[in-house]
Amino acid sequence: MSVSFTVVGFPGDRRVTLFADACRAAGLAEPRVVGWPDVLRGTFALPAGVPVRIDSPGEDPEADALLRGPVAATRTGGGARWYAGFVEGLGRIADAARAAGAPLLNDPDEIAVMFDKRLCHARLSAAGVPVPPALTGVDGYAALRARMAEAGMRRVFVKPAHGSSASGVIALEVAPDARAGAGAGAGAGERIKAVTSAVRREDGFHNSLRVQTYRTAEEVAALVDALAPDGLHVERWMPKAGLSGRVLDLRVVVVGGVPTHAVVRTSTAPMTNLHLGGRRGDLGAVRAALGEDGWREAMDVCARAAACFPRSLMVGVDLLVGIGWRRFAVGEVNAFGDLLPGLPGLPDGPAAGVDAYTAQVRAAMSALSGSTCAT
């Protein structure tokens, strides 16, 4: 039996393993895996005519070291260097795929846009997809506070432009402090609160699995100014709907333009990422709260977001649901947003009862038969 797919990824990684399991279950051969370190060094080749799936380099320590350089893997910042190396690697994959006549299941240029939050937000906004309003021209804490004041925003999310997994993300809110008396010093007339996964150590800020709260302008300024050289994306904080005292959002996997899988992420913190203490919520309860019309609108927003990346077979959409269950906005679109082990497809969708990787294998085989994949 011939090779079914080539996967650019991390051999042994969960993503690669789950995709290989789906291939075998479909009666296909084991995918060939090309490691990201070989891509980054330019020491790889792609087999002629074999479809290529580009997967995440994120859990490969060797690839991470090549992309980041000699800094700790937990260190926040360094995203600009990481991104430049990643985009260079994507370009090599694109060139190799053209030379080999190998169809691509996800497009390198689109992946690059999804990994720049500023570019992704702009693309979605231009297409009329609802997104939170963004602030531009923020190159540090002073500029952040000035732009917030100009826009009348007191609550924003500050995101490293090329970050992932909530690395360095800051949920910032500023409010007047009625306790400040006359003659108080500069900045004393306000309260500030910043919730983030970044913890300060002697050598700078590092990612933590527990959210941190900073309450002084000096602490927040130090974090923002440390992240700013790599680029920042700042957007209005959209208050989220909640159930049972926990706020929520949705990760929706869209395969072949159709939402196939959805998971509810809930938290008592502003960030709902599962590795930061978030929990999976009750999708049935969310659908009931939205009602059938609201659910259809939510899935339509996700499909419209995915349509902004037409040459990518799969994207993961982070859908924000506003208080009142009537407003939606797309927080991010993720190129590798399908790691949802054991999650069956939506019961009324084309992947009912199967996982996201099986859905992608089926959609890829259908797309390849119609020659609709990127080349």
mmCIF file of C-alpha atoms in Angstrom:
data_model
loop_
_atom_site.group_PDB
_atom_site.id
_atom_site.type_symbol
_atom_site.label_atom_id
_atom_site.label_comp_id
_atom_site.label_asym_id
_atom_site.label_seq_id
_atom_site.Cartn_x
_atom_site.Cartn_y
_atom_site.Cartn_z
ATOM 1 C CA MET A 1 0.000 0.000 0.000
ATOM 2 C CA SER A 2 1.402 3.423 -0.921
ATOM 3 C CA VAL A 3 1.907 6.268 1.546
ATOM 4 C CA SER A 4 -1.377 8.093 2.132
ATOM 5 C CA PHE A 5 -0.097 11.472 3.354
ATOM 6 C CA THR A 6 3.046 13.267 4.353
ATOM 7 C CA VAL A 7 2.774 15.076 7.699
ATOM 8 C CA VAL A 8 5.149 17.863 8.631
ATOM 9 C CA GLY A 9 5.156 17.710 12.395
ATOM 10 C CA PHE A 10 6.749 16.164 15.463
ATOM 11 C CA PRO A 11 7.103 12.346 15.285
ATOM 12 C CA GLY A 12 5.268 10.807 18.224
ATOM 13 C CA ASP A 13 3.314 13.977 18.985
ATOM 14 C CA ARG A 14 -0.368 13.544 19.849
ATOM 15 C CA ARG A 15 -1.482 15.438 16.740
ATOM 16 C CA VAL A 16 0.592 13.286 14.422
ATOM 17 C CA THR A 17 -0.442 10.087 16.207
ATOM 18 C CA LEU A 18 -4.155 10.888 16.116
ATOM 19 C CA PHE A 19 -4.003 11.758 12.420
ATOM 20 C CA ALA A 20 -2.137 8.504 11.718
ATOM 21 C CA ASP A 21 -4.774 6.574 13.669
ATOM 22 C CA ALA A 22 -7.473 8.132 11.494
ATOM 23 C CA CYS A 23 -5.585 7.192 8.333
ATOM 24 C CA ARG A 24 -5.247 3.563 9.416
ATOM 25 C CA ALA A 25 -8.915 3.430 10.405
ATOM 26 C CA ALA A 26 -9.770 4.604 6.890
ATOM 27 C CA GLY A 27 -7.705 1.793 5.374
ATOM 28 C CA LEU A 28 -4.870 4.082 4.340
ATOM 29 C CA ALA A 29 -1.168 3.563 4.848
ATOM 30 C CA GLU A 30 0.808 5.092 7.679
ATOM 31 C CA PRO A 31 1.636 8.718 6.903
ATOM 32 C CA ARG A 32 5.266 9.604 6.401
ATOM 33 C CA VAL A 33 6.394 12.178 8.993
ATOM 34 C CA VAL A 34 8.836 14.962 8.163
ATOM 35 C CA GLY A 35 10.183 16.586 11.315
ATOM 36 C CA TRP A 36 10.132 20.352 11.701
ATOM 37 C CA PRO A 37 13.873 20.465 12.557
ATOM 38 C CA ASP A 38 14.640 19.068 9.088
ATOM 39 C CA VAL A 39 12.390 21.704 7.540
ATOM 40 C CA LEU A 40 14.045 24.497 9.510
ATOM 41 C CA ARG A 41 17.509 23.275 8.482
ATOM 42 C CA GLY A 42 16.444 22.771 4.876
ATOM 43 C CA THR A 43 17.408 19.083 4.945
ATOM 44 C CA PHE A 44 14.169 17.475 3.812
ATOM 45 C CA ALA A 45 12.336 16.424 0.675
ATOM 46 C CA LEU A 46 8.722 15.581 -0.053
ATOM 47 C CA PRO A 47 7.676 12.465 -1.972
ATOM 48 C CA ALA A 48 6.247 13.187 -5.393
ATOM 49 C CA GLY A 49 2.500 13.597 -5.597
ATOM 50 C CA VAL A 50 1.763 12.676 -1.973
ATOM 51 C CA PRO A 51 -0.603 15.114 -0.188
ATOM 52 C CA VAL A 52 1.019 17.120 2.602
ATOM 53 C CA ARG A 53 -0.504 18.065 5.938
ATOM 54 C CA ILE A 54 1.366 20.796 7.821
ATOM 55 C CA ASP A 55 1.054 20.346 11.567
ATOM 56 C CA SER A 56 2.306 22.255 14.573
ATOM 57 C CA PRO A 57 5.977 22.390 15.623
ATOM 58 C CA GLY A 58 4.872 23.507 19.065
ATOM 59 C CA GLU A 59 5.729 20.462 21.187
ATOM 60 C CA ASP A 60 9.030 19.621 19.469
ATOM 61 C CA PRO A 61 11.825 20.862 21.767
ATOM 62 C CA GLU A 62 14.434 20.727 18.996
ATOM 63 C CA ALA A 63 12.279 22.766 16.631
ATOM 64 C CA ASP A 64 11.445 25.195 19.410
ATOM 65 C CA ALA A 65 15.136 25.708 20.137
ATOM 66 C CA LEU A 66 15.853 26.372 16.462
ATOM 67 C CA LEU A 67 13.017 28.896 16.285
ATOM 68 C CA ARG A 68 13.565 30.661 19.602
ATOM 69 C CA GLY A 69 17.306 30.536 19.942
ATOM 70 C CA PRO A 70 19.112 30.076 23.284
ATOM 71 C CA VAL A 71 16.300 31.071 25.627
ATOM 72 C CA ALA A 72 14.151 29.030 27.984
ATOM 73 C CA ALA A 73 11.110 27.462 26.337
ATOM 74 C CA THR A 74 8.925 28.949 29.077
ATOM 75 C CA ARG A 75 10.075 32.506 28.406
ATOM 76 C CA THR A 76 7.441 34.949 27.165
ATOM 77 C CA GLY A 77 8.551 37.164 24.326
ATOM 78 C CA GLY A 78 10.735 36.212 21.410
ATOM 79 C CA GLY A 79 7.694 35.768 19.204
ATOM 80 C CA ALA A 80 9.044 37.871 16.342
ATOM 81 C CA ARG A 81 12.121 35.667 15.982
ATOM 82 C CA TRP A 82 10.005 32.504 16.301
ATOM 83 C CA TYR A 83 7.580 33.783 13.684
ATOM 84 C CA ALA A 84 10.293 34.764 11.204
ATOM 85 C CA GLY A 85 11.822 31.287 11.368
ATOM 86 C CA PHE A 86 8.423 29.619 11.186
ATOM 87 C CA VAL A 87 7.415 31.602 8.094
ATOM 88 C CA GLU A 88 10.738 30.769 6.463
ATOM 89 C CA GLY A 89 10.030 27.100 7.144
ATOM 90 C CA LEU A 90 6.540 27.419 5.677
ATOM 91 C CA GLY A 91 8.087 28.898 2.551
ATOM 92 C CA ARG A 92 10.413 25.900 2.240
ATOM 93 C CA ILE A 93 7.473 23.534 2.534
ATOM 94 C CA ALA A 94 5.596 25.458 -0.175
ATOM 95 C CA ASP A 95 8.622 25.323 -2.499
ATOM 96 C CA ALA A 96 9.175 21.617 -1.866
ATOM 97 C CA ALA A 97 5.497 20.845 -2.450
ATOM 98 C CA ARG A 98 5.551 22.663 -5.790
ATOM 99 C CA ALA A 99 8.690 20.824 -6.843
ATOM 100 C CA ALA A 100 7.182 17.479 -5.870
ATOM 101 C CA GLY A 101 3.728 18.157 -7.293
ATOM 102 C CA ALA A 102 2.376 17.417 -3.821
ATOM 103 C CA PRO A 103 -1.025 18.890 -2.893
ATOM 104 C CA LEU A 104 -1.139 20.826 0.390
ATOM 105 C CA LEU A 105 -4.023 20.301 2.797
ATOM 106 C CA ASN A 106 -3.352 23.680 4.422
ATOM 107 C CA ASP A 107 -1.836 26.716 2.778
ATOM 108 C CA PRO A 108 1.487 28.102 4.107
ATOM 109 C CA ASP A 109 0.556 31.714 3.389
ATOM 110 C CA GLU A 110 -2.749 31.330 5.234
ATOM 111 C CA ILE A 111 -1.017 29.679 8.170
ATOM 112 C CA ALA A 112 1.334 32.679 8.335
ATOM 113 C CA VAL A 113 -1.645 35.053 8.508
ATOM 114 C CA MET A 114 -3.292 33.024 11.260
ATOM 115 C CA PHE A 115 -0.072 33.233 13.283
ATOM 116 C CA ASP A 116 -0.094 37.027 13.152
ATOM 117 C CA LYS A 117 -3.061 38.186 15.208
ATOM 118 C CA ARG A 118 -2.981 41.635 13.621
ATOM 119 C CA LEU A 119 -3.155 40.280 10.068
ATOM 120 C CA CYS A 120 -5.791 37.709 10.996
ATOM 121 C CA HIS A 121 -7.996 40.316 12.693
ATOM 122 C CA ALA A 122 -7.678 42.637 9.692
ATOM 123 C CA ARG A 123 -8.610 39.868 7.247
ATOM 124 C CA LEU A 124 -11.670 38.866 9.247
ATOM 125 C CA SER A 125 -12.776 42.465 9.695
ATOM 126 C CA ALA A 126 -12.409 43.220 5.972
ATOM 127 C CA ALA A 127 -14.637 40.227 5.205
ATOM 128 C CA GLY A 128 -17.360 41.437 7.569
ATOM 129 C CA VAL A 129 -16.768 38.723 10.162
ATOM 130 C CA PRO A 130 -17.591 40.133 13.627
ATOM 131 C CA VAL A 131 -14.434 40.759 15.673
ATOM 132 C CA PRO A 132 -13.774 42.891 18.751
ATOM 133 C CA PRO A 133 -12.648 46.440 17.863
ATOM 134 C CA ALA A 134 -8.858 46.700 17.830
ATOM 135 C CA LEU A 135 -6.407 49.420 18.791
ATOM 136 C CA THR A 136 -3.483 50.074 16.452
ATOM 137 C CA GLY A 137 -0.166 51.790 17.021
ATOM 138 C CA VAL A 138 0.486 50.255 20.434
ATOM 139 C CA ASP A 139 4.241 49.879 20.925
ATOM 140 C CA GLY A 140 4.424 49.944 24.708
ATOM 141 C CA TYR A 141 2.553 50.666 27.907
ATOM 142 C CA ALA A 142 2.435 54.445 27.472
ATOM 143 C CA ALA A 143 0.980 54.110 23.976
ATOM 144 C CA LEU A 144 -1.460 51.467 25.203
ATOM 145 C CA ARG A 145 -2.886 53.731 27.877
ATOM 146 C CA ALA A 146 -3.039 56.689 25.484
ATOM 147 C CA ARG A 147 -4.894 54.678 22.822
ATOM 148 C CA MET A 148 -7.278 53.248 25.423
ATOM 149 C CA ALA A 149 -8.099 56.761 26.605
ATOM 150 C CA GLU A 150 -8.647 57.994 23.036
ATOM 151 C CA ALA A 151 -10.988 55.088 22.282
ATOM 152 C CA GLY A 152 -12.796 55.258 25.615
ATOM 153 C CA MET A 153 -11.817 51.666 26.412
ATOM 154 C CA ARG A 154 -11.292 50.657 30.013
ATOM 155 C CA ARG A 155 -11.082 46.889 29.433
ATOM 156 C CA VAL A 156 -8.875 45.337 26.768
ATOM 157 C CA PHE A 157 -7.041 42.156 25.913
ATOM 158 C CA VAL A 158 -3.364 42.684 25.104
ATOM 159 C CA LYS A 159 -1.973 39.821 23.032
ATOM 160 C CA PRO A 160 1.516 39.152 21.684
ATOM 161 C CA ALA A 161 1.105 39.294 17.909
ATOM 162 C CA HIS A 162 2.593 35.842 17.356
ATOM 163 C CA GLY A 163 1.695 34.124 20.627
ATOM 164 C CA SER A 164 -0.264 30.933 21.154
ATOM 165 C CA SER A 165 -1.848 29.073 24.077
ATOM 166 C CA ALA A 166 -2.470 32.408 25.847
ATOM 167 C CA SER A 167 1.277 32.981 26.243
ATOM 168 C CA GLY A 168 1.730 36.541 27.512
ATOM 169 C CA VAL A 169 -1.925 37.462 27.030
ATOM 170 C CA ILE A 170 -3.075 40.187 29.434
ATOM 171 C CA ALA A 171 -6.691 40.852 30.388
ATOM 172 C CA LEU A 172 -6.405 44.480 31.484
ATOM 173 C CA GLU A 173 -9.001 46.642 33.161
ATOM 174 C CA VAL A 174 -8.688 50.178 34.500
ATOM 175 C CA ALA A 175 -11.279 51.968 36.637
ATOM 176 C CA PRO A 176 -11.464 55.210 38.639
ATOM 177 C CA ASP A 177 -10.501 54.812 42.278
ATOM 178 C CA ALA A 178 -12.941 56.726 44.443
ATOM 179 C CA ARG A 179 -10.625 56.224 47.404
ATOM 180 C CA ALA A 180 -7.964 58.517 45.922
ATOM 181 C CA GLY A 181 -8.149 61.876 47.662
ATOM 182 C CA ALA A 182 -7.337 65.341 46.469
ATOM 183 C CA GLY A 183 -3.664 65.932 45.902
ATOM 184 C CA ALA A 184 -2.917 62.259 45.208
ATOM 185 C CA GLY A 185 0.020 61.587 42.925
ATOM 186 C CA ALA A 186 -0.127 60.735 39.223
ATOM 187 C CA GLY A 187 -1.889 57.444 38.579
ATOM 188 C CA ALA A 188 -3.300 57.323 42.118
ATOM 189 C CA GLY A 189 -6.801 58.149 40.900
ATOM 190 C CA GLU A 190 -7.359 54.786 39.254
ATOM 191 C CA ARG A 191 -7.381 51.091 39.981
ATOM 192 C CA ILE A 192 -5.650 48.715 37.612
ATOM 193 C CA LYS A 193 -5.959 44.954 37.324
ATOM 194 C CA ALA A 194 -4.144 42.715 34.883
ATOM 195 C CA VAL A 195 -4.754 38.963 34.696
ATOM 196 C CA THR A 196 -2.166 36.990 32.741
ATOM 197 C CA SER A 197 -0.334 33.688 32.493
ATOM 198 C CA ALA A 198 3.025 35.483 32.687
ATOM 199 C CA VAL A 199 4.940 35.391 35.964
ATOM 200 C CA ARG A 200 7.914 37.633 36.639
ATOM 201 C CA ARG A 201 11.275 36.072 37.523
ATOM 202 C CA GLU A 202 14.782 37.459 37.829
ATOM 203 C CA ASP A 203 15.512 36.889 34.121
ATOM 204 C CA GLY A 204 12.179 38.220 32.851
ATOM 205 C CA PHE A 205 8.636 36.945 32.392
ATOM 206 C CA HIS A 206 7.813 33.264 31.971
ATOM 207 C CA ASN A 207 4.653 31.335 31.189
ATOM 208 C CA SER A 208 2.861 29.767 34.110
ATOM 209 C CA LEU A 209 0.085 27.196 34.320
ATOM 210 C CA ARG A 210 -1.620 29.420 36.877
ATOM 211 C CA VAL A 211 -2.987 32.840 36.064
ATOM 212 C CA GLN A 212 -1.365 35.776 37.837
ATOM 213 C CA THR A 213 -2.915 39.094 38.861
ATOM 214 C CA TYR A 214 -0.977 42.367 38.863
ATOM 215 C CA ARG A 215 -2.471 45.483 40.433
ATOM 216 C CA THR A 216 0.087 48.234 39.929
ATOM 217 C CA ALA A 217 0.875 50.271 36.844
ATOM 218 C CA GLU A 218 4.568 49.564 37.335
ATOM 219 C CA GLU A 219 4.062 45.792 37.162
ATOM 220 C CA VAL A 220 1.774 45.973 34.138
ATOM 221 C CA ALA A 221 4.031 48.433 32.334
ATOM 222 C CA ALA A 222 7.012 46.120 32.826
ATOM 223 C CA LEU A 223 5.107 43.212 31.234
ATOM 224 C CA VAL A 224 3.661 45.188 28.318
ATOM 225 C CA ASP A 225 6.997 46.825 27.561
ATOM 226 C CA ALA A 226 8.723 43.434 27.666
ATOM 227 C CA LEU A 227 6.291 42.021 25.110
ATOM 228 C CA ALA A 228 6.010 45.087 22.869
ATOM 229 C CA PRO A 229 9.206 44.615 20.782
ATOM 230 C CA ASP A 230 7.693 41.454 19.275
ATOM 231 C CA GLY A 231 4.478 43.258 18.296
ATOM 232 C CA LEU A 232 1.161 43.593 20.109
ATOM 233 C CA HIS A 233 -2.461 43.096 19.153
ATOM 234 C CA VAL A 234 -4.919 44.925 21.411
ATOM 235 C CA GLU A 235 -8.697 44.569 21.261
ATOM 236 C CA ARG A 236 -11.716 45.538 23.302
ATOM 237 C CA TRP A 237 -12.586 43.063 26.039
ATOM 238 C CA MET A 238 -15.945 41.564 25.094
ATOM 239 C CA PRO A 239 -17.831 40.487 28.245
ATOM 240 C CA LYS A 240 -18.609 36.800 27.837
ATOM 241 C CA ALA A 241 -21.746 34.844 28.540
ATOM 242 C CA GLY A 242 -21.545 32.391 31.381
ATOM 243 C CA LEU A 243 -23.161 29.395 32.996
ATOM 244 C CA SER A 244 -23.005 28.311 36.644
ATOM 245 C CA GLY A 245 -20.715 31.175 37.571
ATOM 246 C CA ARG A 246 -18.130 30.486 34.851
ATOM 247 C CA VAL A 247 -17.576 32.516 31.687
ATOM 248 C CA LEU A 248 -17.305 30.607 28.444
ATOM 249 C CA ASP A 249 -16.322 30.620 24.830
ATOM 250 C CA LEU A 250 -16.290 27.986 22.091
ATOM 251 C CA ARG A 251 -13.543 26.325 20.084
ATOM 252 C CA VAL A 252 -15.173 25.279 16.822
ATOM 253 C CA VAL A 253 -13.354 23.104 14.317
ATOM 254 C CA VAL A 254 -14.329 23.831 10.737
ATOM 255 C CA VAL A 255 -13.446 21.168 8.160
ATOM 256 C CA GLY A 256 -14.003 21.771 4.479
ATOM 257 C CA GLY A 257 -15.901 24.960 5.288
ATOM 258 C CA VAL A 258 -18.403 23.253 7.613
ATOM 259 C CA PRO A 259 -18.338 23.360 11.434
ATOM 260 C CA THR A 260 -17.857 19.753 12.539
ATOM 261 C CA HIS A 261 -16.772 19.845 16.195
ATOM 262 C CA ALA A 262 -17.312 22.238 19.070
ATOM 263 C CA VAL A 263 -16.092 22.320 22.637
ATOM 264 C CA VAL A 264 -17.218 24.699 25.354
ATOM 265 C CA ARG A 265 -14.360 26.164 27.390
ATOM 266 C CA THR A 266 -15.304 27.616 30.776
ATOM 267 C CA SER A 267 -13.332 29.414 33.448
ATOM 268 C CA THR A 268 -13.518 31.729 36.436
ATOM 269 C CA ALA A 269 -10.626 33.694 34.849
ATOM 270 C CA PRO A 270 -10.801 35.818 31.682
ATOM 271 C CA MET A 271 -8.752 33.224 29.739
ATOM 272 C CA THR A 272 -10.586 29.944 29.169
ATOM 273 C CA ASN A 273 -7.657 27.851 27.922
ATOM 274 C CA LEU A 274 -7.906 24.359 29.353
ATOM 275 C CA HIS A 275 -4.229 24.257 30.377
ATOM 276 C CA LEU A 276 -4.799 27.377 32.514
ATOM 277 C CA GLY A 277 -7.492 25.785 34.613
ATOM 278 C CA GLY A 278 -10.360 26.030 32.158
ATOM 279 C CA ARG A 279 -12.821 23.176 31.940
ATOM 280 C CA ARG A 280 -14.924 21.685 29.213
ATOM 281 C CA GLY A 281 -18.506 22.818 29.570
ATOM 282 C CA ASP A 282 -21.882 21.429 28.603
ATOM 283 C CA LEU A 283 -22.448 22.004 24.893
ATOM 284 C CA GLY A 284 -26.094 21.040 25.206
ATOM 285 C CA ALA A 285 -26.637 23.749 27.824
ATOM 286 C CA VAL A 286 -24.977 26.322 25.573
ATOM 287 C CA ARG A 287 -27.120 25.323 22.609
ATOM 288 C CA ALA A 288 -30.228 25.557 24.774
ATOM 289 C CA ALA A 289 -29.225 29.026 25.989
ATOM 290 C CA LEU A 290 -28.601 30.194 22.433
ATOM 291 C CA GLY A 291 -31.716 28.624 20.974
ATOM 292 C CA GLU A 292 -31.702 27.047 17.534
ATOM 293 C CA ASP A 293 -31.579 30.385 15.709
ATOM 294 C CA GLY A 294 -28.697 31.566 17.897
ATOM 295 C CA TRP A 295 -26.813 28.310 17.398
ATOM 296 C CA ARG A 296 -27.188 28.514 13.632
ATOM 297 C CA GLU A 297 -25.924 32.095 13.695
ATOM 298 C CA ALA A 298 -22.954 31.074 15.836
ATOM 299 C CA MET A 299 -21.988 28.296 13.424
ATOM 300 C CA ASP A 300 -22.485 30.644 10.475
ATOM 301 C CA VAL A 301 -20.014 33.105 12.008
ATOM 302 C CA CYS A 302 -17.482 30.281 12.342
ATOM 303 C CA ALA A 303 -18.025 29.184 8.744
ATOM 304 C CA ARG A 304 -17.563 32.773 7.541
ATOM 305 C CA ALA A 305 -14.322 33.027 9.506
ATOM 306 C CA ALA A 306 -13.066 29.792 7.944
ATOM 307 C CA ALA A 307 -14.022 31.069 4.493
ATOM 308 C CA CYS A 308 -11.364 33.763 4.921
ATOM 309 C CA PHE A 309 -8.846 30.912 4.615
ATOM 310 C CA PRO A 310 -10.219 28.955 1.664
ATOM 311 C CA ARG A 311 -7.047 26.974 0.960
ATOM 312 C CA SER A 312 -6.894 25.459 4.447
ATOM 313 C CA LEU A 313 -8.885 22.265 4.879
ATOM 314 C CA MET A 314 -9.246 22.801 8.625
ATOM 315 C CA VAL A 315 -9.188 25.761 11.002
ATOM 316 C CA GLY A 316 -10.120 26.121 14.644
ATOM 317 C CA VAL A 317 -12.255 29.174 15.418
ATOM 318 C CA ASP A 318 -12.375 30.709 18.885
ATOM 319 C CA LEU A 319 -15.910 32.079 19.122
ATOM 320 C CA LEU A 320 -16.783 34.627 21.783
ATOM 321 C CA VAL A 321 -20.409 34.681 22.963
ATOM 322 C CA GLY A 322 -21.471 37.950 24.544
ATOM 323 C CA ILE A 323 -23.530 38.439 27.672
ATOM 324 C CA GLY A 324 -27.172 37.996 26.716
ATOM 325 C CA TRP A 325 -26.364 35.216 24.228
ATOM 326 C CA ARG A 326 -27.114 37.416 21.193
ATOM 327 C CA ARG A 327 -23.703 38.747 20.133
ATOM 328 C CA PHE A 328 -20.799 36.850 18.648
ATOM 329 C CA ALA A 329 -17.245 37.740 17.768
ATOM 330 C CA VAL A 330 -14.260 35.756 16.551
ATOM 331 C CA GLY A 331 -11.339 35.999 18.932
ATOM 332 C CA GLU A 332 -8.848 34.028 16.859
ATOM 333 C CA VAL A 333 -8.556 31.579 13.995
ATOM 334 C CA ASN A 334 -6.111 28.762 14.693
ATOM 335 C CA ALA A 335 -4.209 26.882 12.007
ATOM 336 C CA PHE A 336 -3.685 23.926 14.340
ATOM 337 C CA GLY A 337 -6.836 24.140 16.417
ATOM 338 C CA ASP A 338 -7.979 20.530 16.121
ATOM 339 C CA LEU A 339 -6.390 18.855 19.151
ATOM 340 C CA LEU A 340 -9.617 17.800 20.851
ATOM 341 C CA PRO A 341 -9.026 14.139 21.735
ATOM 342 C CA GLY A 342 -12.105 11.999 22.096
ATOM 343 C CA LEU A 343 -14.524 14.739 21.057
ATOM 344 C CA PRO A 344 -17.202 13.392 18.695
ATOM 345 C CA GLY A 345 -18.525 15.478 15.838
ATOM 346 C CA LEU A 346 -21.648 17.561 16.128
ATOM 347 C CA PRO A 347 -24.646 15.233 15.937
ATOM 348 C CA ASP A 348 -26.303 17.267 13.194
ATOM 349 C CA GLY A 349 -23.129 17.757 11.160
ATOM 350 C CA PRO A 350 -21.198 15.787 8.525
ATOM 351 C CA ALA A 351 -18.789 14.333 11.122
ATOM 352 C CA ALA A 352 -21.356 13.013 13.593
ATOM 353 C CA GLY A 353 -19.808 10.465 15.914
ATOM 354 C CA VAL A 354 -16.216 10.712 14.654
ATOM 355 C CA ASP A 355 -13.242 12.731 15.880
ATOM 356 C CA ALA A 356 -11.738 15.762 14.167
ATOM 357 C CA TYR A 357 -8.918 13.791 12.547
ATOM 358 C CA THR A 358 -11.248 11.241 10.996
ATOM 359 C CA ALA A 359 -13.351 14.112 9.686
ATOM 360 C CA GLN A 360 -10.257 15.649 8.095
ATOM 361 C CA VAL A 361 -9.113 12.412 6.485
ATOM 362 C CA ARG A 362 -12.556 11.951 4.941
ATOM 363 C CA ALA A 363 -12.699 15.564 3.770
ATOM 364 C CA ALA A 364 -9.152 15.402 2.405
ATOM 365 C CA MET A 365 -9.891 12.307 0.341
ATOM 366 C CA SER A 366 -13.012 13.973 -1.025
ATOM 367 C CA ALA A 367 -11.160 17.226 -1.759
ATOM 368 C CA LEU A 368 -8.260 15.424 -3.432
ATOM 369 C CA SER A 369 -10.645 13.542 -5.692
ATOM 370 C CA GLY A 370 -11.962 16.945 -6.784
ATOM 371 C CA SER A 371 -8.489 18.566 -6.880
ATOM 372 C CA THR A 372 -9.500 21.398 -4.542
ATOM 373 C CA CYS A 373 -6.488 21.348 -2.197
ATOM 374 C CA ALA A 374 -3.764 23.981 -2.266
ATOM 375 C CA THR A 375 -0.750 23.354 -4.464
#
